[in-house]
Amino acid sequence: MQAYKKHESIAALMKRSNVDTDQIIPKQFLKKVERTGFGQHLFHDWRFNDDGSDNTEFELNKPAFKGAHILVAGDNFGCGSSREHAPWAIADYGYNTIISSSYADIFYNNCFKNSILPIIATKQQLASLMDEISANEGVEFIVDLENQQLTTPAGNGFKFDVDAVRKNNLLKGLDDIGLTLEHVGLIDQYEAKHKQSYPWLWA
């Protein structure tokens, strides 16, 4: 995974609540098991017209939000089915930070496994961020994970909470496999010991 530290980016605004995983990545695109290639289908039914052209009415298609890595969205983001393809699509498209007032539990947990920082804001904090973006589309926010601080030009930033273990994994760019491999020396010692004690198990 990509290590996440201090990050500055355009903040894109999706002023919608209850965005579910089927809207994030529609079911017809769930045909691969690798994590790449899903970004092109992110929010497909909203991003594109029936003829495949860009839907200019969809908020994330605004030129001001091009290249954004921070997504500010409404309440209950990532609800619906538990498909891990949803955070895969978000990360593959280029977003590494989501700010919302609440998330579906499984989606929230899956974000940390895919180098995405899901920040939880209060409803008042979220409303202030949305107002700031609406007033100045293309505005850039700074996310400092190490100090757990969001900073905005208009002063609507705040300190955010994040689990210490998940924070450490994001800072180091570790997923569950990477975290396990940090202890590869102990794993090798364990295997070597048990190969001597129970050689028939390793035949």
Coordinates of N, CA and C in Angstrom, one line a residue:
M1 N 0.8 -1.2 0.0 CA 0.0 0.0 0.0 C 0.9 1.2 0.0
Q2 N 0.3 2.4 -0.5 CA 1.0 3.6 -0.4 C 1.0 4.2 1.0
A3 N 2.1 4.6 1.5 CA 2.2 5.3 2.8 C 1.4 6.6 2.8
Y4 N 0.7 6.9 3.9 CA -0.1 8.1 4.0 C 0.5 8.9 5.1
K5 N 0.9 10.2 4.8 CA 1.4 11.0 5.8 C 0.7 12.4 5.8
K6 N 1.4 13.4 5.4 CA 0.8 14.7 5.3 C 0.4 14.9 3.8
H7 N -0.9 15.3 3.6 CA -1.4 15.3 2.2 C -2.2 16.6 1.9
E8 N -1.9 17.2 0.8 CA -2.6 18.4 0.4 C -3.2 18.2 -1.0
S9 N -4.5 18.5 -1.1 CA -5.2 18.2 -2.3 C -6.5 19.0 -2.5
I10 N -6.9 19.1 -3.7 CA -8.3 19.6 -4.0 C -9.3 18.7 -3.2
A11 N -10.3 19.3 -2.7 CA -11.4 18.6 -2.0 C -12.6 18.6 -2.9
A12 N -13.0 17.5 -3.4 CA -14.2 17.4 -4.2 C -15.5 17.2 -3.3
L13 N -16.5 17.8 -3.8 CA -17.8 17.8 -2.9 C -18.8 16.9 -3.6
M14 N -19.3 15.9 -2.8 CA -20.4 15.1 -3.2 C -21.5 15.3 -2.1
K15 N -22.4 16.2 -2.4 CA -23.4 16.6 -1.3 C -24.6 15.6 -1.4
R16 N -24.3 14.3 -1.1 CA -25.3 13.3 -1.2 C -25.1 12.4 0.1
S17 N -26.2 12.0 0.7 CA -26.2 11.1 1.8 C -26.6 9.7 1.3
N18 N -26.2 8.7 2.1 CA -26.6 7.3 1.8 C -26.1 6.8 0.5
V19 N -24.9 7.2 0.1 CA -24.3 6.7 -1.1 C -23.9 5.2 -0.9
D20 N -24.5 4.3 -1.6 CA -24.2 2.9 -1.3 C -23.2 2.3 -2.2
T21 N -22.7 1.1 -1.9 CA -21.6 0.5 -2.6 C -22.0 0.2 -4.1
D22 N -23.3 -0.1 -4.3 CA -23.7 -0.3 -5.7 C -23.6 0.9 -6.6
Q23 N -23.8 2.1 -5.9 CA -23.6 3.3 -6.7 C -22.1 3.7 -6.8
I24 N -21.3 3.3 -5.8 CA -19.9 3.5 -5.9 C -19.3 2.7 -7.1
I25 N -19.6 1.4 -7.1 CA -19.1 0.5 -8.2 C -20.3 -0.5 -8.5
P26 N -21.0 -0.2 -9.6 CA -22.2 -1.0 -10.0 C -21.8 -2.5 -10.2
K27 N -22.8 -3.4 -9.9 CA -22.5 -4.8 -9.8 C -22.0 -5.4 -11.2
Q28 N -22.3 -4.8 -12.3 CA -21.9 -5.3 -13.6 C -20.4 -5.3 -13.8
F29 N -19.7 -4.5 -13.0 CA -18.3 -4.4 -13.1 C -17.5 -5.2 -12.1
L30 N -18.1 -6.1 -11.4 CA -17.5 -6.9 -10.4 C -17.0 -8.2 -11.0
K31 N -16.2 -8.2 -12.0 CA -15.8 -9.4 -12.7 C -14.3 -9.7 -12.5
K32 N -13.6 -8.9 -11.7 CA -12.2 -9.2 -11.5 C -11.9 -9.3 -10.0
V33 N -10.8 -10.0 -9.7 CA -10.4 -10.2 -8.3 C -9.2 -9.3 -8.0
E34 N -8.5 -8.8 -9.0 CA -7.4 -7.9 -8.6 C -8.0 -6.5 -8.3
R35 N -7.2 -5.7 -7.6 CA -7.7 -4.4 -7.1 C -7.7 -3.3 -8.2
T36 N -7.0 -3.4 -9.3 CA -6.8 -2.3 -10.2 C -7.9 -2.4 -11.3
G37 N -8.1 -1.2 -12.0 CA -9.0 -1.2 -13.1 C -10.4 -0.8 -12.8
F38 N -10.7 -0.6 -11.5 CA -12.1 -0.3 -11.1 C -12.4 1.2 -11.1
G39 N -11.3 2.0 -11.0 CA -11.5 3.5 -11.0 C -12.3 4.0 -12.1
Q40 N -12.1 3.4 -13.3 CA -12.8 3.9 -14.5 C -14.3 3.8 -14.4
H41 N -14.8 2.9 -13.5 CA -16.2 2.6 -13.3 C -16.8 3.3 -12.1
L42 N -16.0 4.0 -11.3 CA -16.4 4.6 -10.1 C -17.6 5.6 -10.4
F43 N -18.7 5.4 -9.6 CA -19.9 6.2 -9.8 C -20.4 6.1 -11.2
H44 N -20.3 5.0 -11.9 CA -20.5 4.9 -13.3 C -21.9 5.4 -13.7
D45 N -22.9 5.0 -13.0 CA -24.3 5.4 -13.4 C -24.6 6.9 -13.2
W46 N -23.8 7.5 -12.4 CA -23.9 9.0 -12.3 C -22.9 9.8 -13.2
R47 N -21.7 9.2 -13.4 CA -20.7 9.9 -14.1 C -21.0 10.0 -15.6
F48 N -21.7 9.0 -16.1 CA -21.8 8.8 -17.6 C -23.2 8.9 -18.1
N49 N -23.4 9.4 -19.2 CA -24.7 9.3 -19.9 C -24.9 7.9 -20.5
D50 N -26.0 7.6 -21.1 CA -26.3 6.3 -21.7 C -25.4 6.1 -22.9
D51 N -24.9 7.1 -23.5 CA -24.1 7.0 -24.7 C -22.6 6.9 -24.3
G52 N -22.3 6.9 -23.0 CA -20.9 6.8 -22.6 C -20.2 8.1 -22.4
S53 N -20.8 9.2 -22.8 CA -20.2 10.5 -22.6 C -20.4 11.0 -21.1
D54 N -19.5 11.9 -20.7 CA -19.6 12.4 -19.4 C -20.9 13.1 -19.1
N55 N -21.4 12.9 -17.9 CA -22.6 13.6 -17.5 C -22.2 14.9 -16.8
T56 N -22.4 16.0 -17.5 CA -21.9 17.3 -17.0 C -22.7 17.7 -15.8
E57 N -23.9 17.1 -15.5 CA -24.7 17.4 -14.3 C -24.1 16.8 -13.0
F58 N -23.3 15.8 -13.2 CA -22.8 15.1 -12.0 C -21.7 15.9 -11.4
E59 N -21.8 16.1 -10.1 CA -20.9 17.1 -9.4 C -19.4 16.8 -9.5
L60 N -19.1 15.5 -9.4 CA -17.6 15.2 -9.5 C -17.0 15.3 -10.8
N61 N -17.8 15.6 -11.9 CA -17.3 15.8 -13.2 C -17.0 17.3 -13.4
K62 N -17.2 18.1 -12.4 CA -16.8 19.5 -12.6 C -15.3 19.7 -12.8
P63 N -14.9 20.6 -13.7 CA -13.5 20.8 -13.9 C -12.7 21.2 -12.7
A64 N -13.4 21.9 -11.8 CA -12.7 22.4 -10.6 C -12.3 21.2 -9.7
F65 N -12.9 20.0 -9.8 CA -12.6 18.9 -9.0 C -11.7 17.9 -9.6
K66 N -11.2 18.2 -10.8 CA -10.3 17.3 -11.5 C -9.0 17.2 -10.7
G67 N -8.6 15.9 -10.5 CA -7.3 15.6 -9.8 C -7.5 15.6 -8.3
A68 N -8.7 15.7 -7.8 CA -8.9 15.8 -6.4 C -8.6 14.4 -5.8
H69 N -8.0 14.4 -4.6 CA -7.7 13.2 -3.9 C -8.5 13.1 -2.6
I70 N -9.2 14.2 -2.2 CA -10.1 14.2 -1.0 C -11.5 14.3 -1.5
L71 N -12.3 13.4 -0.9 CA -13.8 13.4 -1.3 C -14.6 13.7 0.0
V72 N -15.4 14.8 -0.1 CA -16.2 15.2 1.0 C -17.6 14.8 0.7
A73 N -18.2 13.9 1.5 CA -19.5 13.4 1.1 C -20.5 13.4 2.3
G74 N -21.8 13.2 2.0 CA -22.8 13.2 3.0 C -22.8 12.1 4.0
D75 N -23.8 12.0 4.8 CA -23.9 11.1 5.9 C -24.0 9.6 5.4
N76 N -23.6 8.7 6.1 CA -23.8 7.2 5.8 C -23.2 6.8 4.5
F77 N -22.0 7.2 4.3 CA -21.3 6.9 3.0 C -20.8 5.4 3.1
G78 N -21.0 4.7 1.9 CA -20.6 3.3 1.8 C -21.5 2.3 2.4
C79 N -22.8 2.7 2.5 CA -23.8 1.7 3.0 C -24.1 0.7 1.9
G80 N -25.0 -0.2 2.2 CA -25.4 -1.2 1.2 C -24.6 -2.5 1.4
S81 N -24.3 -3.2 0.3 CA -23.6 -4.5 0.4 C -22.1 -4.3 0.8
S82 N -21.5 -5.4 1.2 CA -20.2 -5.3 1.8 C -19.0 -5.4 0.8
R83 N -19.3 -5.2 -0.5 CA -18.3 -5.5 -1.5 C -17.0 -4.6 -1.3
E84 N -15.9 -5.3 -1.3 CA -14.6 -4.6 -1.1 C -14.2 -3.9 -2.4
H85 N -14.9 -4.2 -3.5 CA -14.6 -3.5 -4.7 C -14.9 -2.0 -4.6
A86 N -15.7 -1.6 -3.7 CA -16.0 -0.1 -3.5 C -14.8 0.7 -3.1
P87 N -14.1 0.3 -2.1 CA -12.9 1.1 -1.8 C -11.8 0.8 -2.8
W88 N -11.8 -0.3 -3.5 CA -10.8 -0.5 -4.6 C -11.0 0.5 -5.7
A89 N -12.3 0.7 -6.0 CA -12.6 1.7 -7.1 C -12.2 3.1 -6.7
I90 N -12.5 3.5 -5.4 CA -12.2 4.8 -4.9 C -10.7 5.1 -4.9
A91 N -10.0 4.1 -4.4 CA -8.5 4.2 -4.4 C -7.9 4.2 -5.8
D92 N -8.4 3.4 -6.7 CA -7.9 3.3 -8.1 C -8.2 4.6 -8.8
Y93 N -9.3 5.2 -8.5 CA -9.6 6.5 -9.2 C -8.7 7.6 -8.7
G94 N -8.2 7.5 -7.5 CA -7.3 8.5 -7.0 C -7.6 9.2 -5.7
Y95 N -8.8 8.8 -5.1 CA -9.1 9.4 -3.8 C -8.4 8.6 -2.7
N96 N -7.7 9.3 -1.8 CA -7.1 8.6 -0.7 C -7.6 9.1 0.7
T97 N -8.6 10.0 0.6 CA -9.2 10.5 1.8 C -10.7 10.7 1.6
I98 N -11.5 10.3 2.5 CA -12.9 10.6 2.5 C -13.3 11.3 3.8
I99 N -14.1 12.3 3.7 CA -14.6 13.0 4.9 C -16.1 12.9 4.9
S100 N -16.7 12.3 5.9 CA -18.1 12.2 6.1 C -18.5 12.2 7.6
S101 N -19.8 12.3 7.9 CA -20.2 12.3 9.3 C -20.4 10.9 9.8
S102 N -20.5 9.9 8.9 CA -20.7 8.5 9.3 C -20.5 7.6 8.0
Y103 N -20.1 6.3 8.3 CA -19.9 5.4 7.3 C -20.5 4.0 7.7
A104 N -20.8 3.2 6.7 CA -21.1 1.8 7.0 C -19.9 1.1 7.6
D105 N -20.1 0.3 8.6 CA -19.0 -0.3 9.3 C -18.0 -1.1 8.4
I106 N -18.5 -2.0 7.5 CA -17.7 -2.8 6.7 C -16.9 -1.9 5.7
F107 N -17.6 -1.0 5.1 CA -16.9 -0.1 4.2 C -15.8 0.7 4.9
Y108 N -16.1 1.2 6.1 CA -15.1 2.0 6.9 C -13.9 1.1 7.2
N109 N -14.1 -0.1 7.6 CA -12.9 -1.0 7.9 C -12.1 -1.3 6.6
N110 N -12.8 -1.5 5.5 CA -12.1 -1.8 4.3 C -11.3 -0.7 3.7
C111 N -11.7 0.6 4.1 CA -10.9 1.7 3.6 C -9.5 1.6 4.1
F112 N -9.3 1.3 5.4 CA -7.9 1.2 6.0 C -7.1 0.2 5.3
K113 N -7.7 -0.9 4.7 CA -7.0 -1.9 4.1 C -6.6 -1.6 2.7
N114 N -7.0 -0.4 2.2 CA -6.7 0.0 0.8 C -6.2 1.4 0.7
S115 N -5.4 1.9 1.8 CA -4.7 3.2 1.8 C -5.7 4.3 1.7
I116 N -6.9 4.2 2.2 CA -7.8 5.3 2.2 C -8.1 5.7 3.7
L117 N -8.0 7.0 4.0 CA -8.2 7.5 5.3 C -9.7 8.0 5.4
P118 N -10.6 7.3 6.1 CA -12.0 7.8 6.2 C -12.1 8.7 7.5
I119 N -12.2 10.0 7.3 CA -12.2 10.9 8.5 C -13.7 11.1 8.9
I120 N -14.0 11.0 10.2 CA -15.3 11.2 10.7 C -15.4 12.6 11.2
A121 N -16.3 13.4 10.7 CA -16.6 14.8 11.1 C -17.9 14.8 11.8
T122 N -18.1 15.8 12.6 CA -19.4 16.1 13.2 C -20.3 16.6 12.0
K123 N -21.6 16.6 12.2 CA -22.5 17.2 11.2 C -22.2 18.6 11.0
Q124 N -21.9 19.4 12.0 CA -21.6 20.8 11.9 C -20.3 21.0 11.2
Q125 N -19.3 20.2 11.5 CA -18.0 20.3 10.8 C -18.1 20.0 9.3
L126 N -18.9 18.9 9.0 CA -19.1 18.6 7.6 C -19.8 19.7 6.9
A127 N -20.8 20.2 7.5 CA -21.6 21.3 6.8 C -20.7 22.5 6.5
S128 N -19.8 22.8 7.4 CA -18.8 23.9 7.2 C -17.9 23.6 6.1
L129 N -17.4 22.4 6.0 CA -16.5 22.0 4.9 C -17.2 22.1 3.6
M130 N -18.5 21.6 3.5 CA -19.3 21.7 2.3 C -19.5 23.1 1.9
D131 N -19.8 24.0 2.8 CA -20.0 25.4 2.5 C -18.8 26.0 1.9
E132 N -17.6 25.7 2.5 CA -16.4 26.2 2.1 C -16.1 25.8 0.6
I133 N -16.3 24.5 0.3 CA -16.0 24.0 -1.0 C -17.0 24.7 -2.0
S134 N -18.3 24.8 -1.6 CA -19.3 25.4 -2.5 C -19.0 26.8 -2.9
A135 N -18.4 27.5 -1.9 CA -18.1 28.9 -2.1 C -16.8 29.1 -2.9
N136 N -15.9 28.1 -3.0 CA -14.6 28.2 -3.6 C -14.3 26.8 -4.2
E137 N -15.0 26.4 -5.2 CA -14.7 25.1 -5.8 C -13.3 25.0 -6.3
G138 N -12.6 23.9 -6.0 CA -11.2 23.8 -6.3 C -10.3 24.1 -5.1
V139 N -10.9 24.5 -4.0 CA -10.1 24.7 -2.7 C -9.4 23.5 -2.3
E140 N -8.2 23.7 -1.7 CA -7.3 22.6 -1.3 C -7.3 22.5 0.2
F141 N -7.5 21.3 0.7 CA -7.4 21.0 2.2 C -6.0 20.3 2.4
I142 N -5.6 20.4 3.7 CA -4.4 19.7 4.1 C -4.8 18.7 5.2
V143 N -4.4 17.4 5.0 CA -4.7 16.4 5.9 C -3.3 15.9 6.5
D144 N -3.1 16.1 7.8 CA -1.9 15.7 8.5 C -2.3 14.5 9.3
L145 N -2.0 13.3 8.8 CA -2.4 12.1 9.6 C -1.6 11.9 10.8
E146 N -0.3 12.2 10.8 CA 0.6 12.1 11.9 C 0.0 12.9 13.1
N147 N -0.4 14.1 12.9 CA -0.9 14.9 13.9 C -2.5 14.9 14.0
Q148 N -3.1 14.1 13.1 CA -4.5 14.0 13.1 C -5.2 15.3 13.0
Q149 N -4.8 16.1 12.0 CA -5.3 17.5 11.9 C -5.7 17.7 10.4
L150 N -6.9 18.2 10.2 CA -7.4 18.7 8.9 C -7.3 20.2 8.9
T151 N -6.7 20.8 7.9 CA -6.6 22.3 7.8 C -7.2 22.8 6.5
T152 N -8.0 23.9 6.6 CA -8.6 24.4 5.4 C -8.3 25.9 5.3
P153 N -8.3 26.5 4.1 CA -8.0 28.0 4.0 C -9.0 28.9 4.8
A154 N -10.2 28.5 5.0 CA -11.2 29.3 5.7 C -11.2 29.0 7.2
G155 N -10.4 28.1 7.6 CA -10.3 27.8 9.1 C -11.4 26.9 9.6
N156 N -11.9 26.0 8.7 CA -12.9 25.0 9.1 C -12.3 23.7 9.4
G157 N -11.0 23.6 9.7 CA -10.3 22.4 10.0 C -10.6 21.9 11.4
F158 N -10.2 20.7 11.7 CA -10.4 20.2 13.1 C -9.5 19.0 13.3
K159 N -9.4 18.6 14.6 CA -8.6 17.4 14.9 C -9.6 16.2 14.7
F160 N -9.0 15.1 14.2 CA -9.9 14.0 14.0 C -9.3 12.8 14.7
D161 N -10.2 11.8 15.1 CA -9.8 10.6 15.7 C -9.5 9.5 14.7
V162 N -8.5 8.7 15.1 CA -8.2 7.5 14.3 C -7.6 6.5 15.2
D163 N -7.9 5.2 15.0 CA -7.4 4.1 15.8 C -5.9 4.1 15.6
A164 N -5.2 3.9 16.7 CA -3.7 4.0 16.7 C -3.1 2.9 15.8
V165 N -3.6 1.7 15.8 CA -3.0 0.7 15.0 C -3.2 1.0 13.5
R166 N -4.4 1.4 13.2 CA -4.7 1.7 11.8 C -3.9 3.0 11.3
K167 N -3.7 3.9 12.2 CA -2.9 5.1 11.9 C -1.5 4.6 11.6
N168 N -0.9 3.8 12.4 CA 0.4 3.3 12.2 C 0.5 2.5 10.8
N169 N -0.5 1.7 10.5 CA -0.4 1.0 9.3 C -0.5 1.9 8.1
L170 N -1.3 2.9 8.1 CA -1.4 3.9 7.0 C -0.1 4.7 6.9
L171 N 0.5 5.1 8.0 CA 1.7 5.8 7.9 C 2.8 5.0 7.3
K172 N 2.8 3.7 7.6 CA 3.9 2.8 7.1 C 3.5 2.2 5.7
G173 N 2.2 2.4 5.3 CA 1.8 1.7 4.1 C 1.6 0.2 4.2
L174 N 1.1 -0.2 5.3 CA 1.0 -1.7 5.6 C -0.5 -2.1 5.5
D175 N -0.8 -3.2 4.7 CA -2.0 -3.8 4.8 C -1.8 -5.0 5.7
D176 N -2.8 -5.9 5.8 CA -2.7 -7.0 6.8 C -1.6 -7.9 6.4
I177 N -1.3 -8.1 5.2 CA -0.2 -9.0 4.7 C 1.1 -8.3 5.1
G178 N 1.2 -7.0 4.8 CA 2.5 -6.3 5.1 C 2.8 -6.3 6.6
L179 N 1.7 -6.2 7.4 CA 1.9 -6.2 8.8 C 2.4 -7.5 9.3
T180 N 1.9 -8.6 8.7 CA 2.4 -9.9 9.1 C 3.8 -10.1 8.7
L181 N 4.2 -9.6 7.5 CA 5.6 -9.8 7.0 C 6.6 -9.0 7.8
E182 N 6.1 -8.0 8.6 CA 7.1 -7.3 9.5 C 7.6 -8.3 10.5
H183 N 6.9 -9.4 10.7 CA 7.4 -10.4 11.7 C 7.9 -11.7 11.1
V184 N 8.4 -11.5 9.8 CA 8.8 -12.7 9.1 C 9.9 -13.5 9.8
G185 N 10.8 -12.7 10.5 CA 11.9 -13.4 11.2 C 11.4 -14.4 12.3
L186 N 10.4 -13.9 13.0 CA 9.8 -14.8 14.0 C 9.0 -16.0 13.4
I187 N 8.4 -15.7 12.3 CA 7.7 -16.7 11.5 C 8.7 -17.8 11.1
D188 N 9.8 -17.4 10.5 CA 10.8 -18.3 10.1 C 11.4 -19.2 11.2
Q189 N 11.6 -18.5 12.4 CA 12.0 -19.2 13.6 C 11.0 -20.3 14.0
Y190 N 9.8 -19.9 14.0 CA 8.7 -20.8 14.4 C 8.7 -22.0 13.5
E191 N 8.7 -21.8 12.2 CA 8.7 -22.9 11.2 C 9.9 -23.8 11.3
A192 N 11.1 -23.2 11.5 CA 12.3 -24.0 11.6 C 12.2 -24.9 12.9
K193 N 11.7 -24.4 14.0 CA 11.6 -25.1 15.2 C 10.6 -26.3 15.0
H194 N 9.5 -26.1 14.4 CA 8.5 -27.1 14.2 C 8.9 -28.1 13.1
K195 N 9.7 -27.7 12.2 CA 10.2 -28.7 11.2 C 11.0 -29.7 11.9
Q196 N 11.8 -29.3 12.9 CA 12.7 -30.2 13.6 C 11.8 -31.1 14.5
S197 N 10.8 -30.6 15.2 CA 10.0 -31.4 16.1 C 9.0 -32.3 15.4
Y198 N 8.5 -31.8 14.3 CA 7.4 -32.6 13.6 C 7.7 -32.7 12.1
P199 N 8.8 -33.3 11.7 CA 9.3 -33.3 10.3 C 8.2 -33.9 9.4
W200 N 7.4 -34.9 9.8 CA 6.4 -35.5 8.9 C 5.3 -34.5 8.5
L201 N 5.1 -33.4 9.2 CA 4.2 -32.4 8.8 C 4.6 -31.6 7.7
W202 N 6.0 -31.6 7.5 CA 6.6 -30.7 6.4 C 7.1 -31.5 5.2
A203 N 6.8 -32.8 5.2 CA 7.3 -33.7 4.1 C 6.5 -33.3 2.8

